[in-house]
Amino acid sequence: MTELSDTPLLSQRAVYADMFGFKSTLSNFNHNEINSSRSRLFGLILSVRGAGHLRNLSSLLQRRAQKFLDNELSPAPVDSSAPIRVGLAETCKLFNSRLMAVIFFGEKLASDPEFAAALFQHPLQTVTCMSLFQITPSFLSPLIHAVVTKLGQAMKLIQSKMIPIIRNGVQDWDEHSSKEDTILYSMMTETEDKRAYWTPEALCQAIMGLWFAASHQPWVNLYIFIYQLCRHPEWQDILREELRSIGNRMDIDSISSLPLLDSFMRECARFHCLDKLAIRRKAMQDYTFAYDNTTAPAGATVCVSNWNVTRDASTYPNPDSFDGARFVNGKSNDRTKMFADVSEKHLIWGYGSLACPGRLHATYVMKLMIASFITRWDIKLEREDMRSHWMYESFSMPYQSTAVILQPRSNPIAV
């Protein structure tokens, strides 16, 4: 797995550029470039410094979550004790987008209605384009992209806001005091002396690529977490009790110290296996693996069966049964226990040096949503026959029609 993950001749960037049509959706993305400077930059900003930045942003993110729950979730009911019906997929998308926008761009820019709408729409349009690109001739891709994205409106708006900020520099960026902890600020300062390569346009494109990753995977996982809380309502009480044990604090350090929450999230990800394949790589030239001399021809995609990993009974006894406490009760033989961990038995983040550098950010946003919801509401599916997902190739895709009922609790805890 390490060789597959880390050799530069098997490209992670290229395989996802092909899959999602980044040449169109990310404005002439150079997907065949073999260059490790991008992954080193992302690793420095997100993995090495990410925890400190998140710690500083924690209070702001909790306030943004509160604002979302109070003002954006649904029209306020006349009776504060009345249940609320919300579409599960749409709610997860919006919550994740609103909080990730603060992490990336700061409170002021993230609160710009046009910018926030474009940030929300662009990843959804990219996924739609991906689906259509798979079933149509490649020469139609520019036309499909133009129709789906309305001539790239969302992408152009994001660029129109971001590129002038990059060009003018961080000193002239009119953002609140939290800007030093945003991803945009870090990307600007770390590339300031390399503008010949990291032009404003190139940096904007790189950030949009990160934004797509941060926008898509977390909400899909959030959907499954909330769905499973409805299927196993006893876990709502279990997790509420664990939150009470830390005084219902939701800062990153406190919420990262909840083994039952991590176990529940790990088991949801394992049980549902939202992508049956992992560690996808595209061979940039003919490549022969050292361990068994297997050769992948140039242009081929190589990957690992994530489904087989998650259903390996030697690692996960009784693998076809859901056990939310699996990672605290000894029924997992994986050495790692936390949701944000990386291991050969937990491939949701990838593996090796190219494992997702933003996994701490994504995990915190997901935990904050789960904690915010279960401390405010009892959650149930609108109908018991509502299904979780459908399959598209190797991907599990949430049903847009699945809805949940949020019943206010008698003693809700504010975020």
mmCIF file of C-alpha atoms in Angstrom:
data_model
loop_
_atom_site.group_PDB
_atom_site.id
_atom_site.type_symbol
_atom_site.label_atom_id
_atom_site.label_comp_id
_atom_site.label_asym_id
_atom_site.label_seq_id
_atom_site.Cartn_x
_atom_site.Cartn_y
_atom_site.Cartn_z
ATOM 1 C CA MET A 1 0.000 0.000 0.000
ATOM 2 C CA THR A 2 2.817 2.411 0.801
ATOM 3 C CA GLU A 3 4.366 2.046 -2.649
ATOM 4 C CA LEU A 4 0.997 2.522 -4.334
ATOM 5 C CA SER A 5 0.263 5.575 -2.230
ATOM 6 C CA ASP A 6 3.573 7.378 -2.305
ATOM 7 C CA THR A 7 5.398 6.892 -5.605
ATOM 8 C CA PRO A 8 5.141 10.104 -7.675
ATOM 9 C CA LEU A 9 4.754 8.104 -10.896
ATOM 10 C CA LEU A 10 1.322 6.944 -9.722
ATOM 11 C CA SER A 11 -0.635 10.174 -9.470
ATOM 12 C CA GLN A 12 -3.492 10.844 -7.077
ATOM 13 C CA ARG A 13 -4.012 14.246 -8.621
ATOM 14 C CA ALA A 14 -4.361 12.925 -12.159
ATOM 15 C CA VAL A 15 -6.842 10.174 -11.359
ATOM 16 C CA TYR A 16 -9.252 12.562 -9.637
ATOM 17 C CA ALA A 17 -8.733 15.193 -12.320
ATOM 18 C CA ASP A 18 -9.887 12.621 -14.865
ATOM 19 C CA MET A 19 -12.779 11.446 -12.706
ATOM 20 C CA PHE A 20 -14.165 14.894 -11.931
ATOM 21 C CA GLY A 21 -13.149 16.622 -15.145
ATOM 22 C CA PHE A 22 -10.996 19.209 -13.376
ATOM 23 C CA LYS A 23 -9.667 20.446 -16.721
ATOM 24 C CA SER A 24 -13.138 21.920 -17.193
ATOM 25 C CA THR A 25 -14.446 22.298 -13.641
ATOM 26 C CA LEU A 26 -11.249 23.855 -12.236
ATOM 27 C CA SER A 27 -10.380 26.107 -15.180
ATOM 28 C CA ASN A 28 -7.699 24.282 -17.201
ATOM 29 C CA PHE A 29 -6.299 22.290 -14.278
ATOM 30 C CA ASN A 30 -2.924 20.765 -15.311
ATOM 31 C CA HIS A 31 -3.663 17.229 -14.186
ATOM 32 C CA ASN A 32 -0.591 15.590 -15.750
ATOM 33 C CA GLU A 33 1.951 17.654 -13.811
ATOM 34 C CA ILE A 34 4.272 15.561 -11.646
ATOM 35 C CA ASN A 35 5.146 17.935 -8.815
ATOM 36 C CA SER A 36 5.201 17.253 -5.081
ATOM 37 C CA SER A 37 5.323 20.927 -4.078
ATOM 38 C CA ARG A 38 1.536 21.101 -3.848
ATOM 39 C CA SER A 39 1.212 18.119 -1.522
ATOM 40 C CA ARG A 40 4.048 19.470 0.666
ATOM 41 C CA LEU A 41 2.312 22.848 0.874
ATOM 42 C CA PHE A 42 -1.051 21.294 1.745
ATOM 43 C CA GLY A 43 0.587 19.048 4.330
ATOM 44 C CA LEU A 44 2.367 21.967 6.000
ATOM 45 C CA ILE A 45 -0.726 24.147 6.228
ATOM 46 C CA LEU A 46 -3.352 21.521 7.024
ATOM 47 C CA SER A 47 -1.542 18.693 8.817
ATOM 48 C CA VAL A 48 1.327 20.431 10.590
ATOM 49 C CA ARG A 49 -0.369 23.712 11.512
ATOM 50 C CA GLY A 50 -3.999 22.701 11.192
ATOM 51 C CA ALA A 51 -4.655 21.763 14.814
ATOM 52 C CA GLY A 52 -3.388 25.113 16.079
ATOM 53 C CA HIS A 53 -5.440 27.062 13.557
ATOM 54 C CA LEU A 54 -8.561 25.044 14.392
ATOM 55 C CA ARG A 55 -8.015 25.645 18.092
ATOM 56 C CA ASN A 56 -7.950 29.385 17.453
ATOM 57 C CA LEU A 57 -11.031 29.218 15.205
ATOM 58 C CA SER A 58 -13.001 26.933 17.504
ATOM 59 C CA SER A 59 -15.120 29.615 19.201
ATOM 60 C CA LEU A 60 -15.910 31.274 15.882
ATOM 61 C CA LEU A 61 -16.951 27.939 14.361
ATOM 62 C CA GLN A 62 -19.227 27.195 17.300
ATOM 63 C CA ARG A 63 -20.894 30.584 16.854
ATOM 64 C CA ARG A 64 -21.297 29.923 13.133
ATOM 65 C CA ALA A 65 -22.892 26.566 13.907
ATOM 66 C CA GLN A 66 -25.279 28.288 16.313
ATOM 67 C CA LYS A 67 -26.184 30.851 13.645
ATOM 68 C CA PHE A 68 -26.881 28.098 11.137
ATOM 69 C CA LEU A 69 -29.117 26.183 13.532
ATOM 70 C CA ASP A 70 -30.987 29.332 14.584
ATOM 71 C CA ASN A 71 -31.409 31.070 11.234
ATOM 72 C CA GLU A 72 -30.716 28.824 8.254
ATOM 73 C CA LEU A 73 -31.889 25.337 9.116
ATOM 74 C CA SER A 74 -35.572 25.973 8.461
ATOM 75 C CA PRO A 75 -38.251 28.626 9.012
ATOM 76 C CA ALA A 76 -38.642 29.141 12.733
ATOM 77 C CA PRO A 77 -41.778 27.336 13.984
ATOM 78 C CA VAL A 78 -44.421 29.369 15.771
ATOM 79 C CA ASP A 79 -44.291 26.894 18.641
ATOM 80 C CA SER A 80 -40.696 26.429 19.815
ATOM 81 C CA SER A 81 -41.527 22.901 20.952
ATOM 82 C CA ALA A 82 -42.888 21.878 17.540
ATOM 83 C CA PRO A 83 -40.902 19.371 15.481
ATOM 84 C CA ILE A 84 -38.958 20.498 12.410
ATOM 85 C CA ARG A 85 -38.755 18.567 9.142
ATOM 86 C CA VAL A 86 -35.547 18.951 7.138
ATOM 87 C CA GLY A 87 -34.031 17.232 4.137
ATOM 88 C CA LEU A 88 -31.069 15.318 5.511
ATOM 89 C CA ALA A 89 -28.738 15.614 2.513
ATOM 90 C CA GLU A 90 -29.365 19.335 1.997
ATOM 91 C CA THR A 91 -28.902 20.060 5.705
ATOM 92 C CA CYS A 92 -25.577 18.238 5.843
ATOM 93 C CA LYS A 93 -24.349 20.007 2.703
ATOM 94 C CA LEU A 94 -25.266 23.438 4.023
ATOM 95 C CA PHE A 95 -23.873 22.949 7.533
ATOM 96 C CA ASN A 96 -20.579 21.674 6.192
ATOM 97 C CA SER A 97 -20.313 24.398 3.548
ATOM 98 C CA ARG A 98 -21.019 27.212 5.995
ATOM 99 C CA LEU A 99 -18.421 26.072 8.537
ATOM 100 C CA MET A 100 -15.775 25.066 6.030
ATOM 101 C CA ALA A 101 -16.102 28.497 4.419
ATOM 102 C CA VAL A 102 -15.057 30.108 7.710
ATOM 103 C CA ILE A 103 -12.054 27.768 7.976
ATOM 104 C CA PHE A 104 -10.987 28.549 4.417
ATOM 105 C CA PHE A 105 -11.857 32.219 3.987
ATOM 106 C CA GLY A 106 -12.694 33.803 7.338
ATOM 107 C CA GLU A 107 -15.940 35.068 8.779
ATOM 108 C CA LYS A 108 -16.428 38.187 6.666
ATOM 109 C CA LEU A 109 -15.806 36.671 3.235
ATOM 110 C CA ALA A 110 -17.715 33.507 4.159
ATOM 111 C CA SER A 111 -20.707 35.673 5.124
ATOM 112 C CA ASP A 112 -20.892 37.310 1.690
ATOM 113 C CA PRO A 113 -24.183 35.836 0.350
ATOM 114 C CA GLU A 114 -23.034 35.632 -3.284
ATOM 115 C CA PHE A 115 -19.700 34.090 -2.356
ATOM 116 C CA ALA A 116 -21.318 31.592 0.042
ATOM 117 C CA ALA A 117 -23.827 30.560 -2.631
ATOM 118 C CA ALA A 118 -21.050 30.048 -5.186
ATOM 119 C CA LEU A 119 -19.017 27.998 -2.706
ATOM 120 C CA PHE A 120 -22.072 25.820 -2.132
ATOM 121 C CA GLN A 121 -22.921 25.373 -5.808
ATOM 122 C CA HIS A 122 -19.499 24.746 -7.352
ATOM 123 C CA PRO A 123 -18.813 21.325 -5.716
ATOM 124 C CA LEU A 124 -22.355 20.147 -6.489
ATOM 125 C CA GLN A 125 -21.925 21.140 -10.117
ATOM 126 C CA THR A 126 -18.565 19.359 -10.232
ATOM 127 C CA VAL A 127 -20.147 16.102 -9.042
ATOM 128 C CA THR A 128 -22.943 16.473 -11.611
ATOM 129 C CA CYS A 129 -20.365 17.025 -14.340
ATOM 130 C CA MET A 130 -18.457 13.950 -13.166
ATOM 131 C CA SER A 131 -21.547 11.793 -13.554
ATOM 132 C CA LEU A 132 -22.249 13.094 -17.046
ATOM 133 C CA PHE A 133 -18.617 12.938 -18.176
ATOM 134 C CA GLN A 134 -18.601 9.205 -17.416
ATOM 135 C CA ILE A 135 -21.392 8.455 -19.896
ATOM 136 C CA THR A 136 -20.682 10.909 -22.715
ATOM 137 C CA PRO A 137 -17.849 11.292 -25.271
ATOM 138 C CA SER A 138 -14.973 13.441 -24.039
ATOM 139 C CA PHE A 139 -15.407 15.999 -26.828
ATOM 140 C CA LEU A 140 -18.757 16.922 -25.264
ATOM 141 C CA SER A 141 -17.213 17.719 -21.867
ATOM 142 C CA PRO A 142 -16.824 21.479 -22.477
ATOM 143 C CA LEU A 143 -20.461 21.727 -23.594
ATOM 144 C CA ILE A 144 -21.718 19.681 -20.641
ATOM 145 C CA HIS A 145 -19.693 21.824 -18.261
ATOM 146 C CA ALA A 146 -21.049 25.021 -19.817
ATOM 147 C CA VAL A 147 -24.660 23.856 -19.452
ATOM 148 C CA VAL A 148 -24.379 22.413 -15.928
ATOM 149 C CA THR A 149 -22.433 25.359 -14.525
ATOM 150 C CA LYS A 150 -24.209 28.073 -16.532
ATOM 151 C CA LEU A 151 -20.928 28.980 -18.225
ATOM 152 C CA GLY A 152 -18.971 28.587 -14.998
ATOM 153 C CA GLN A 153 -20.821 31.274 -13.053
ATOM 154 C CA ALA A 154 -19.971 29.954 -9.586
ATOM 155 C CA MET A 155 -16.313 29.349 -10.411
ATOM 156 C CA LYS A 156 -15.938 32.793 -11.970
ATOM 157 C CA LEU A 157 -17.532 34.490 -8.969
ATOM 158 C CA ILE A 158 -15.211 32.669 -6.556
ATOM 159 C CA GLN A 159 -12.224 33.673 -8.675
ATOM 160 C CA SER A 160 -13.415 37.282 -8.860
ATOM 161 C CA LYS A 161 -13.442 37.484 -5.056
ATOM 162 C CA MET A 162 -10.307 35.474 -4.309
ATOM 163 C CA ILE A 163 -7.782 36.487 -6.965
ATOM 164 C CA PRO A 164 -7.773 40.230 -6.067
ATOM 165 C CA ILE A 165 -7.177 39.320 -2.409
ATOM 166 C CA ILE A 166 -4.209 37.140 -3.382
ATOM 167 C CA ARG A 167 -2.858 39.755 -5.777
ATOM 168 C CA ASN A 168 -3.048 42.577 -3.203
ATOM 169 C CA GLY A 169 -1.533 40.530 -0.357
ATOM 170 C CA VAL A 170 -2.564 39.660 3.180
ATOM 171 C CA GLN A 171 -1.841 43.140 4.556
ATOM 172 C CA ASP A 172 -4.604 44.636 2.404
ATOM 173 C CA TRP A 173 -7.082 41.814 2.986
ATOM 174 C CA ASP A 174 -10.040 43.368 4.776
ATOM 175 C CA GLU A 175 -10.920 40.420 6.996
ATOM 176 C CA HIS A 176 -11.563 40.055 10.709
ATOM 177 C CA SER A 177 -8.776 39.267 13.164
ATOM 178 C CA SER A 178 -9.218 35.523 12.603
ATOM 179 C CA LYS A 179 -7.759 35.751 9.105
ATOM 180 C CA GLU A 180 -4.318 34.542 10.264
ATOM 181 C CA ASP A 181 -5.860 31.143 11.020
ATOM 182 C CA THR A 182 -7.631 30.698 7.687
ATOM 183 C CA ILE A 183 -6.417 28.426 4.929
ATOM 184 C CA LEU A 184 -6.422 31.292 2.419
ATOM 185 C CA TYR A 185 -4.113 33.384 4.623
ATOM 186 C CA SER A 186 -1.705 30.485 5.139
ATOM 187 C CA MET A 187 -1.654 29.649 1.434
ATOM 188 C CA MET A 188 -0.930 33.273 0.577
ATOM 189 C CA THR A 189 1.893 33.736 3.085
ATOM 190 C CA GLU A 190 3.577 30.395 2.360
ATOM 191 C CA THR A 191 3.681 31.061 -1.392
ATOM 192 C CA GLU A 192 4.480 34.772 -1.286
ATOM 193 C CA ASP A 193 8.105 34.295 -2.349
ATOM 194 C CA LYS A 194 7.159 31.810 -5.096
ATOM 195 C CA ARG A 195 4.742 33.897 -7.158
ATOM 196 C CA ALA A 196 6.430 32.889 -10.406
ATOM 197 C CA TYR A 197 4.925 29.427 -9.887
ATOM 198 C CA TRP A 198 2.115 30.253 -7.478
ATOM 199 C CA THR A 199 0.460 32.984 -9.496
ATOM 200 C CA PRO A 200 -2.831 34.310 -8.073
ATOM 201 C CA GLU A 201 -4.678 32.201 -10.631
ATOM 202 C CA ALA A 202 -2.708 29.034 -9.785
ATOM 203 C CA LEU A 203 -3.160 29.561 -6.047
ATOM 204 C CA CYS A 204 -6.881 30.182 -6.482
ATOM 205 C CA GLN A 205 -7.159 26.988 -8.504
ATOM 206 C CA ALA A 206 -5.310 24.989 -5.830
ATOM 207 C CA ILE A 207 -7.566 26.352 -3.095
ATOM 208 C CA MET A 208 -10.651 25.494 -5.144
ATOM 209 C CA GLY A 209 -9.359 21.938 -5.474
ATOM 210 C CA LEU A 210 -9.004 21.762 -1.702
ATOM 211 C CA TRP A 211 -12.444 23.310 -1.335
ATOM 212 C CA PHE A 212 -14.003 20.594 -3.460
ATOM 213 C CA ALA A 213 -12.509 17.892 -1.251
ATOM 214 C CA ALA A 214 -13.562 19.720 1.917
ATOM 215 C CA SER A 215 -17.079 20.271 0.596
ATOM 216 C CA HIS A 216 -17.951 16.819 -0.680
ATOM 217 C CA GLN A 217 -16.656 14.004 1.512
ATOM 218 C CA PRO A 218 -17.598 15.471 4.930
ATOM 219 C CA TRP A 219 -21.253 16.060 4.098
ATOM 220 C CA VAL A 220 -21.669 12.565 2.651
ATOM 221 C CA ASN A 221 -20.273 11.118 5.872
ATOM 222 C CA LEU A 222 -22.411 13.459 7.971
ATOM 223 C CA TYR A 223 -25.473 12.171 6.174
ATOM 224 C CA ILE A 224 -24.603 8.585 7.110
ATOM 225 C CA PHE A 225 -23.836 9.510 10.728
ATOM 226 C CA ILE A 226 -27.213 11.192 11.231
ATOM 227 C CA TYR A 227 -28.988 8.420 9.341
ATOM 228 C CA GLN A 228 -27.413 5.804 11.601
ATOM 229 C CA LEU A 229 -28.347 7.822 14.693
ATOM 230 C CA CYS A 230 -31.936 7.504 13.492
ATOM 231 C CA ARG A 231 -31.579 3.763 12.893
ATOM 232 C CA HIS A 232 -29.915 3.310 16.281
ATOM 233 C CA PRO A 233 -31.565 5.969 18.490
ATOM 234 C CA GLU A 234 -29.956 4.523 21.611
ATOM 235 C CA TRP A 235 -26.728 6.051 20.324
ATOM 236 C CA GLN A 236 -28.215 9.520 20.592
ATOM 237 C CA ASP A 237 -28.491 8.975 24.356
ATOM 238 C CA ILE A 238 -25.071 7.318 24.574
ATOM 239 C CA LEU A 239 -23.380 10.250 22.857
ATOM 240 C CA ARG A 240 -25.346 12.841 24.834
ATOM 241 C CA GLU A 241 -24.123 11.237 28.034
ATOM 242 C CA GLU A 242 -20.548 11.287 26.783
ATOM 243 C CA LEU A 243 -20.915 14.979 25.923
ATOM 244 C CA ARG A 244 -22.254 15.655 29.431
ATOM 245 C CA SER A 245 -19.095 14.060 30.828
ATOM 246 C CA ILE A 246 -17.080 16.957 29.368
ATOM 247 C CA GLY A 247 -19.635 19.598 30.302
ATOM 248 C CA ASN A 248 -21.057 19.747 26.762
ATOM 249 C CA ARG A 249 -17.972 21.654 25.633
ATOM 250 C CA MET A 250 -17.524 21.647 21.871
ATOM 251 C CA ASP A 251 -14.076 23.149 21.380
ATOM 252 C CA ILE A 252 -11.752 20.980 19.322
ATOM 253 C CA ASP A 253 -9.745 19.636 22.271
ATOM 254 C CA SER A 254 -12.826 18.625 24.251
ATOM 255 C CA ILE A 255 -14.737 17.105 21.360
ATOM 256 C CA SER A 256 -11.624 15.180 20.297
ATOM 257 C CA SER A 257 -11.550 13.383 23.662
ATOM 258 C CA LEU A 258 -14.758 11.361 23.166
ATOM 259 C CA PRO A 259 -13.917 7.713 22.390
ATOM 260 C CA LEU A 260 -17.543 6.657 21.915
ATOM 261 C CA LEU A 261 -18.160 9.407 19.367
ATOM 262 C CA ASP A 262 -15.026 8.403 17.463
ATOM 263 C CA SER A 263 -16.034 4.736 17.615
ATOM 264 C CA PHE A 264 -19.539 5.452 16.333
ATOM 265 C CA MET A 265 -18.190 7.505 13.428
ATOM 266 C CA ARG A 266 -15.558 4.893 12.577
ATOM 267 C CA GLU A 267 -18.166 2.133 12.565
ATOM 268 C CA CYS A 268 -20.566 4.131 10.380
ATOM 269 C CA ALA A 269 -17.782 4.716 7.857
ATOM 270 C CA ARG A 270 -16.746 1.060 7.967
ATOM 271 C CA PHE A 271 -20.253 -0.382 7.788
ATOM 272 C CA HIS A 272 -21.474 1.794 4.913
ATOM 273 C CA CYS A 273 -18.156 2.036 3.017
ATOM 274 C CA LEU A 274 -19.101 5.133 1.032
ATOM 275 C CA ASP A 275 -16.491 4.374 -1.614
ATOM 276 C CA LYS A 276 -15.722 0.735 -2.318
ATOM 277 C CA LEU A 277 -12.325 1.693 -3.767
ATOM 278 C CA ALA A 278 -9.451 3.565 -2.122
ATOM 279 C CA ILE A 279 -5.960 4.905 -2.878
ATOM 280 C CA ARG A 280 -6.785 5.513 -6.537
ATOM 281 C CA ARG A 281 -3.721 6.349 -8.608
ATOM 282 C CA LYS A 282 -3.124 6.941 -12.330
ATOM 283 C CA ALA A 283 0.080 5.605 -13.877
ATOM 284 C CA MET A 284 1.836 8.552 -15.511
ATOM 285 C CA GLN A 285 4.111 6.100 -17.335
ATOM 286 C CA ASP A 286 4.549 2.327 -17.324
ATOM 287 C CA TYR A 287 5.180 1.387 -13.700
ATOM 288 C CA THR A 288 6.384 -1.918 -12.226
ATOM 289 C CA PHE A 289 5.698 -2.571 -8.540
ATOM 290 C CA ALA A 290 8.759 -3.619 -6.567
ATOM 291 C CA TYR A 291 6.995 -6.159 -4.367
ATOM 292 C CA ASP A 292 5.673 -8.508 -7.090
ATOM 293 C CA ASN A 293 6.773 -7.071 -10.472
ATOM 294 C CA THR A 294 3.191 -6.314 -11.536
ATOM 295 C CA THR A 295 3.213 -3.642 -14.251
ATOM 296 C CA ALA A 296 0.599 -0.909 -14.582
ATOM 297 C CA PRO A 297 0.640 0.534 -18.121
ATOM 298 C CA ALA A 298 0.677 4.289 -18.614
ATOM 299 C CA GLY A 299 -2.821 5.727 -18.207
ATOM 300 C CA ALA A 300 -4.099 2.826 -16.089
ATOM 301 C CA THR A 301 -5.851 3.399 -12.769
ATOM 302 C CA VAL A 302 -4.643 1.333 -9.815
ATOM 303 C CA CYS A 303 -6.514 1.113 -6.513
ATOM 304 C CA VAL A 304 -7.307 -0.942 -3.391
ATOM 305 C CA SER A 305 -10.632 -2.620 -2.611
ATOM 306 C CA ASN A 306 -11.861 -0.648 0.378
ATOM 307 C CA TRP A 307 -14.914 -2.924 0.546
ATOM 308 C CA ASN A 308 -12.721 -5.964 1.198
ATOM 309 C CA VAL A 309 -10.771 -4.055 3.846
ATOM 310 C CA THR A 310 -13.922 -3.080 5.731
ATOM 311 C CA ARG A 311 -15.366 -6.605 5.523
ATOM 312 C CA ASP A 312 -12.214 -8.428 6.647
ATOM 313 C CA ALA A 313 -13.379 -10.623 9.545
ATOM 314 C CA SER A 314 -9.840 -10.984 10.875
ATOM 315 C CA THR A 315 -9.823 -7.240 11.559
ATOM 316 C CA TYR A 316 -13.533 -6.680 12.193
ATOM 317 C CA PRO A 317 -15.222 -9.779 13.664
ATOM 318 C CA ASN A 318 -18.817 -10.187 12.482
ATOM 319 C CA PRO A 319 -18.200 -7.504 9.849
ATOM 320 C CA ASP A 320 -21.738 -7.465 8.426
ATOM 321 C CA SER A 321 -23.204 -6.303 11.753
ATOM 322 C CA PHE A 322 -23.210 -2.691 12.930
ATOM 323 C CA ASP A 323 -21.551 -2.218 16.334
ATOM 324 C CA GLY A 324 -21.140 1.428 17.261
ATOM 325 C CA ALA A 325 -18.867 0.554 20.185
ATOM 326 C CA ARG A 326 -16.605 -1.680 18.095
ATOM 327 C CA PHE A 327 -13.552 0.531 18.557
ATOM 328 C CA VAL A 328 -13.843 0.721 22.351
ATOM 329 C CA ASN A 329 -15.107 -2.779 23.207
ATOM 330 C CA GLY A 330 -12.274 -4.805 21.705
ATOM 331 C CA LYS A 331 -14.186 -5.969 18.612
ATOM 332 C CA SER A 332 -11.730 -4.330 16.253
ATOM 333 C CA ASN A 333 -8.210 -5.555 15.637
ATOM 334 C CA ASP A 334 -7.107 -2.316 14.017
ATOM 335 C CA ARG A 335 -4.455 -0.561 16.078
ATOM 336 C CA THR A 336 -6.079 2.851 15.436
ATOM 337 C CA LYS A 337 -9.317 3.953 17.097
ATOM 338 C CA MET A 338 -10.033 7.571 16.193
ATOM 339 C CA PHE A 339 -11.991 8.691 13.142
ATOM 340 C CA ALA A 340 -9.200 10.995 11.936
ATOM 341 C CA ASP A 341 -6.575 8.241 12.182
ATOM 342 C CA VAL A 342 -4.939 6.772 9.089
ATOM 343 C CA SER A 343 -4.240 3.059 8.805
ATOM 344 C CA GLU A 344 -4.220 0.263 6.256
ATOM 345 C CA LYS A 345 -7.518 -0.885 7.811
ATOM 346 C CA HIS A 346 -9.195 2.543 7.741
ATOM 347 C CA LEU A 347 -8.745 4.019 4.272
ATOM 348 C CA ILE A 348 -11.381 6.743 4.278
ATOM 349 C CA TRP A 349 -8.573 9.341 4.298
ATOM 350 C CA GLY A 350 -6.284 7.511 1.921
ATOM 351 C CA TYR A 351 -2.914 6.230 3.076
ATOM 352 C CA GLY A 352 0.742 7.140 3.408
ATOM 353 C CA SER A 353 2.215 10.570 2.784
ATOM 354 C CA LEU A 354 -0.746 11.584 0.591
ATOM 355 C CA ALA A 355 -3.422 10.787 3.168
ATOM 356 C CA CYS A 356 -5.938 13.629 3.359
ATOM 357 C CA PRO A 357 -4.121 16.535 5.063
ATOM 358 C CA GLY A 358 -7.415 18.203 6.017
ATOM 359 C CA ARG A 359 -8.849 15.285 7.973
ATOM 360 C CA LEU A 360 -8.629 17.160 11.307
ATOM 361 C CA HIS A 361 -10.674 20.026 9.864
ATOM 362 C CA ALA A 362 -13.276 17.700 8.356
ATOM 363 C CA THR A 363 -13.529 15.611 11.521
ATOM 364 C CA TYR A 364 -14.056 18.649 13.733
ATOM 365 C CA VAL A 365 -16.834 20.013 11.530
ATOM 366 C CA MET A 366 -18.548 16.610 11.475
ATOM 367 C CA LYS A 367 -18.269 16.163 15.242
ATOM 368 C CA LEU A 368 -19.561 19.681 15.803
ATOM 369 C CA MET A 369 -22.655 18.970 13.715
ATOM 370 C CA ILE A 370 -23.392 15.671 15.460
ATOM 371 C CA ALA A 371 -22.944 17.219 18.905
ATOM 372 C CA SER A 372 -24.982 20.307 18.001
ATOM 373 C CA PHE A 373 -27.881 18.238 16.692
ATOM 374 C CA ILE A 374 -28.182 15.649 19.444
ATOM 375 C CA THR A 375 -27.966 18.237 22.228
ATOM 376 C CA ARG A 376 -30.827 20.216 20.663
ATOM 377 C CA TRP A 377 -33.088 17.551 19.237
ATOM 378 C CA ASP A 378 -34.251 13.984 19.267
ATOM 379 C CA ILE A 379 -33.801 12.869 15.672
ATOM 380 C CA LYS A 380 -35.822 10.342 13.705
ATOM 381 C CA LEU A 381 -36.465 9.514 10.065
ATOM 382 C CA GLU A 382 -39.616 10.998 8.602
ATOM 383 C CA ARG A 383 -40.579 7.465 7.542
ATOM 384 C CA GLU A 384 -39.018 4.226 8.670
ATOM 385 C CA ASP A 385 -38.792 2.949 5.093
ATOM 386 C CA MET A 386 -36.479 5.787 4.014
ATOM 387 C CA ARG A 387 -33.273 4.324 2.634
ATOM 388 C CA SER A 388 -29.762 5.587 3.183
ATOM 389 C CA HIS A 389 -28.100 5.575 -0.233
ATOM 390 C CA TRP A 390 -27.906 4.263 -3.775
ATOM 391 C CA MET A 391 -24.845 3.093 -5.690
ATOM 392 C CA TYR A 392 -23.139 4.947 -8.537
ATOM 393 C CA GLU A 393 -20.190 2.885 -9.759
ATOM 394 C CA SER A 394 -18.156 2.396 -6.547
ATOM 395 C CA PHE A 395 -19.735 5.340 -4.707
ATOM 396 C CA SER A 396 -22.581 5.328 -2.192
ATOM 397 C CA MET A 397 -24.754 8.347 -2.994
ATOM 398 C CA PRO A 398 -27.208 9.732 -0.415
ATOM 399 C CA TYR A 399 -30.877 9.925 -1.322
ATOM 400 C CA GLN A 400 -31.877 13.569 -1.689
ATOM 401 C CA SER A 401 -35.433 12.683 -0.646
ATOM 402 C CA THR A 402 -34.538 11.302 2.791
ATOM 403 C CA ALA A 403 -35.853 13.603 5.512
ATOM 404 C CA VAL A 404 -35.576 13.671 9.285
ATOM 405 C CA ILE A 405 -37.793 15.046 12.023
ATOM 406 C CA LEU A 406 -36.067 17.139 14.682
ATOM 407 C CA GLN A 407 -38.017 17.144 17.936
ATOM 408 C CA PRO A 408 -36.770 19.868 20.312
ATOM 409 C CA ARG A 409 -35.534 18.508 23.617
ATOM 410 C CA SER A 410 -36.866 19.911 26.851
ATOM 411 C CA ASN A 411 -33.375 20.948 27.976
ATOM 412 C CA PRO A 412 -31.385 21.762 24.822
ATOM 413 C CA ILE A 413 -27.773 22.807 25.137
ATOM 414 C CA ALA A 414 -26.687 25.835 23.113
ATOM 415 C CA VAL A 415 -23.539 25.399 21.046
#
